[in-house]
Every structure is written in structure tokens, then in C-alpha cells.
């Protein structure tokens, strides 16, 4: 019998969130394929891109049409399109929330790992689950993994 393919998780978050690599490692240990290769660009990637485009005399709208922005967008979108599950790790900004919404709109599972239990948001009801700590998210991911393994046995 063939080994079941791993579910692909797109880990969504901020370039400034130092917990992204740690969370990705924990999810990989659960047996998932985790996409977090956007993270190595570094915490100031967006600032450097902005400054570079401004130095070329471009405004924001022009910069969005440039090679750098189009390349990064297509890179991220390719992996968003390929993933099975999205996990939004807070704190995250506008881009992260747009990515989560894009995945949800495509009918994919989206989960939110909160960082501040005092910050509430009603619209997180769009997500399939909202978790205050990794242990709760881990339980959900283990359920998903079990379902995948069960379906492969049928």
C-alpha cells in the first residue's frame, strides 16, 4: 500500500514574528508538509522593497506592478493555491489576513493561532478553528492527520 501524501500547510504570519520557524517545526513533526519559505526574506523585507521602489521614483501603485512585487506575489500565490490548510499565526498584518481570506474563499481549511487572548475579533468566525495555544491547534491537526490516514485505508 502506498504511503499517504502529506497534507500541505501554508503557515501564514508576519515576517517580524520570530515564532514562525518554531511553529513550522512543530507542525512538521506532526507529519505535515509546511510551507513557510516566505519567512527567510527577513523582518525588513517590505521596508527594503518600499525604499528601493521609492528610490526609483515609484509610488505604491507603480511598485505593485514592478518585477519584485509580481515575483513575490506569484511565489506566495502558487503555494497558497497548492496547500490544503492555512494557519494564520498571530500577530499578522493585512497580507496575512488577505491570504487567510483567500484560502477560506477557496474552500480550504483555515485556522488561527492567536497570540493575545485579550484581543477578540468576531470575524474570526470565518476560520474553521481559533486557538489560544499551540497544544489546542495540535489536537486539531492530529484529528486531520488521522482522517487522512483513515481515508487512505478505505
Short mmCIF file of C-alpha atoms in Angstrom, two decimals:
data_model
loop_
_atom_site.label_atom_id
_atom_site.label_comp_id
_atom_site.label_asym_id
_atom_site.label_seq_id
_atom_site.Cartn_x
_atom_site.Cartn_y
_atom_site.Cartn_z
CA UNK A 1 0.00 0.00 0.00
CA UNK A 2 1.33 3.46 -0.93
CA UNK A 3 2.21 5.89 1.81
CA UNK A 4 -0.44 8.63 2.02
CA UNK A 5 0.63 12.02 0.69
CA UNK A 6 1.24 14.64 3.34
CA UNK A 7 -1.26 17.43 3.71
CA UNK A 8 0.35 20.76 2.85
CA UNK A 9 0.03 23.57 5.39
CA UNK A 10 0.65 27.16 4.40
CA UNK A 11 1.86 28.88 7.54
CA UNK A 12 0.67 32.48 7.36
CA UNK A 13 2.22 35.15 9.52
CA UNK A 14 4.39 38.19 9.82
CA UNK A 15 7.97 38.45 8.60
CA UNK A 16 8.55 40.02 12.02
CA UNK A 17 7.19 37.07 14.02
CA UNK A 18 10.17 35.12 15.40
CA UNK A 19 7.89 32.19 16.31
CA UNK A 20 7.17 31.21 12.69
CA UNK A 21 10.14 28.80 12.34
CA UNK A 22 9.38 27.23 15.74
CA UNK A 23 5.71 26.69 14.91
CA UNK A 24 6.60 25.31 11.46
CA UNK A 25 8.99 22.82 13.04
CA UNK A 26 6.30 21.60 15.45
CA UNK A 27 3.80 21.13 12.62
CA UNK A 28 6.37 19.25 10.54
CA UNK A 29 6.91 16.88 13.47
CA UNK A 30 3.19 16.07 13.24
CA UNK A 31 3.77 14.80 9.69
CA UNK A 32 2.62 17.74 7.60
CA UNK A 33 4.39 19.41 4.68
CA UNK A 34 4.74 23.02 5.85
CA UNK A 35 5.30 25.98 3.56
CA UNK A 36 6.99 28.82 5.41
CA UNK A 37 9.66 29.65 2.82
CA UNK A 38 8.40 33.21 2.64
CA UNK A 39 9.93 33.82 6.08
CA UNK A 40 13.67 33.99 5.20
CA UNK A 41 13.11 37.30 3.38
CA UNK A 42 13.51 38.81 6.85
CA UNK A 43 11.71 41.27 9.09
CA UNK A 44 12.55 44.31 6.97
CA UNK A 45 11.85 42.86 3.51
CA UNK A 46 8.77 45.03 2.92
CA UNK A 47 10.58 48.14 4.17
CA UNK A 48 13.56 47.50 1.86
CA UNK A 49 11.24 46.89 -1.09
CA UNK A 50 9.39 50.16 -0.36
CA UNK A 51 12.64 52.14 -0.03
CA UNK A 52 14.04 50.61 -3.23
CA UNK A 53 10.92 51.44 -5.21
CA UNK A 54 10.78 54.97 -3.81
CA UNK A 55 14.43 55.48 -4.77
CA UNK A 56 13.40 54.57 -8.34
CA UNK A 57 10.73 57.29 -8.14
CA UNK A 58 7.81 54.86 -7.93
CA UNK A 59 4.70 55.31 -5.84
CA UNK A 60 2.95 52.36 -4.19
CA UNK A 61 0.66 51.61 -7.13
CA UNK A 62 3.62 51.57 -9.54
CA UNK A 63 5.68 49.43 -7.16
CA UNK A 64 2.90 46.81 -7.03
CA UNK A 65 3.24 46.41 -10.80
CA UNK A 66 7.03 46.00 -10.64
CA UNK A 67 9.04 42.82 -11.08
CA UNK A 68 9.81 42.36 -7.38
CA UNK A 69 6.19 42.63 -6.24
CA UNK A 70 4.92 40.41 -9.05
CA UNK A 71 7.55 37.77 -8.33
CA UNK A 72 6.80 37.65 -4.60
CA UNK A 73 3.04 37.63 -5.24
CA UNK A 74 3.23 34.75 -7.73
CA UNK A 75 5.58 32.79 -5.45
CA UNK A 76 3.23 33.07 -2.47
CA UNK A 77 0.07 32.56 -4.54
CA UNK A 78 1.44 29.35 -6.07
CA UNK A 79 1.88 27.88 -2.60
CA UNK A 80 -1.46 29.20 -1.37
CA UNK A 81 -3.13 27.51 -4.34
CA UNK A 82 -1.30 24.22 -3.66
CA UNK A 83 -1.91 23.99 0.09
CA UNK A 84 -4.66 22.06 1.83
CA UNK A 85 -4.69 24.01 5.09
CA UNK A 86 -3.84 27.56 6.11
CA UNK A 87 -2.79 28.53 9.61
CA UNK A 88 -2.72 32.23 10.43
CA UNK A 89 -0.22 32.77 13.24
CA UNK A 90 -0.77 35.98 15.09
CA UNK A 91 0.47 38.61 15.18
CA UNK A 92 -0.06 39.08 11.47
CA UNK A 93 -0.83 42.04 9.30
CA UNK A 94 -3.02 42.85 6.35
CA UNK A 95 -1.26 40.49 3.95
CA UNK A 96 -1.70 37.56 6.31
CA UNK A 97 -5.38 38.25 6.75
CA UNK A 98 -5.84 38.58 2.98
CA UNK A 99 -4.06 35.24 2.48
CA UNK A 100 -6.28 33.57 5.08
CA UNK A 101 -9.38 35.04 3.44
CA UNK A 102 -8.21 33.90 0.02
CA UNK A 103 -7.79 30.33 1.30
CA UNK A 104 -11.17 30.40 3.05
CA UNK A 105 -12.79 31.68 -0.13
CA UNK A 106 -11.28 28.73 -2.00
CA UNK A 107 -12.97 26.39 0.48
CA UNK A 108 -9.76 25.37 2.22
CA UNK A 109 -9.42 24.80 5.96
CA UNK A 110 -8.17 27.88 7.80
CA UNK A 111 -7.15 28.01 11.43
CA UNK A 112 -5.99 30.91 13.58
CA UNK A 113 -3.36 30.64 16.28
CA UNK A 114 -3.87 33.67 18.49
CA UNK A 115 -1.12 35.38 20.46
CA UNK A 116 -3.19 37.70 22.64
CA UNK A 117 -6.17 36.19 24.48
CA UNK A 118 -7.39 39.69 25.35
CA UNK A 119 -7.75 40.72 21.69
CA UNK A 120 -11.03 39.47 20.27
CA UNK A 121 -12.41 39.62 16.72
CA UNK A 122 -15.87 38.44 15.66
CA UNK A 123 -14.87 37.91 12.02
CA UNK A 124 -12.51 35.11 13.02
CA UNK A 125 -15.71 33.05 12.90
CA UNK A 126 -14.83 32.57 9.21
CA UNK A 127 -12.00 30.29 10.32
CA UNK A 128 -12.54 26.58 10.94
CA UNK A 129 -10.96 26.98 14.35
CA UNK A 130 -9.41 29.63 16.59
CA UNK A 131 -6.85 28.53 19.16
CA UNK A 132 -5.20 30.32 22.06
CA UNK A 133 -2.21 27.97 22.19
CA UNK A 134 -0.33 25.51 20.05
CA UNK A 135 -1.47 22.49 22.06
CA UNK A 136 -5.10 23.09 21.05
CA UNK A 137 -4.12 23.56 17.42
CA UNK A 138 -2.01 20.40 17.63
CA UNK A 139 -5.08 18.37 18.70
CA UNK A 140 -6.98 19.61 15.65
CA UNK A 141 -4.10 18.83 13.30
CA UNK A 142 -3.80 15.33 14.75
CA UNK A 143 -7.52 14.79 14.01
CA UNK A 144 -7.00 15.89 10.42
CA UNK A 145 -3.99 13.60 10.06
CA UNK A 146 -5.99 10.67 11.43
CA UNK A 147 -8.86 11.36 8.98
CA UNK A 148 -6.40 11.38 6.06
CA UNK A 149 -4.82 8.12 7.20
CA UNK A 150 -8.25 6.52 7.70
CA UNK A 151 -9.43 7.54 4.21
CA UNK A 152 -6.27 6.03 2.71
CA UNK A 153 -7.07 2.70 4.36
CA UNK A 154 -10.57 2.53 2.87
#
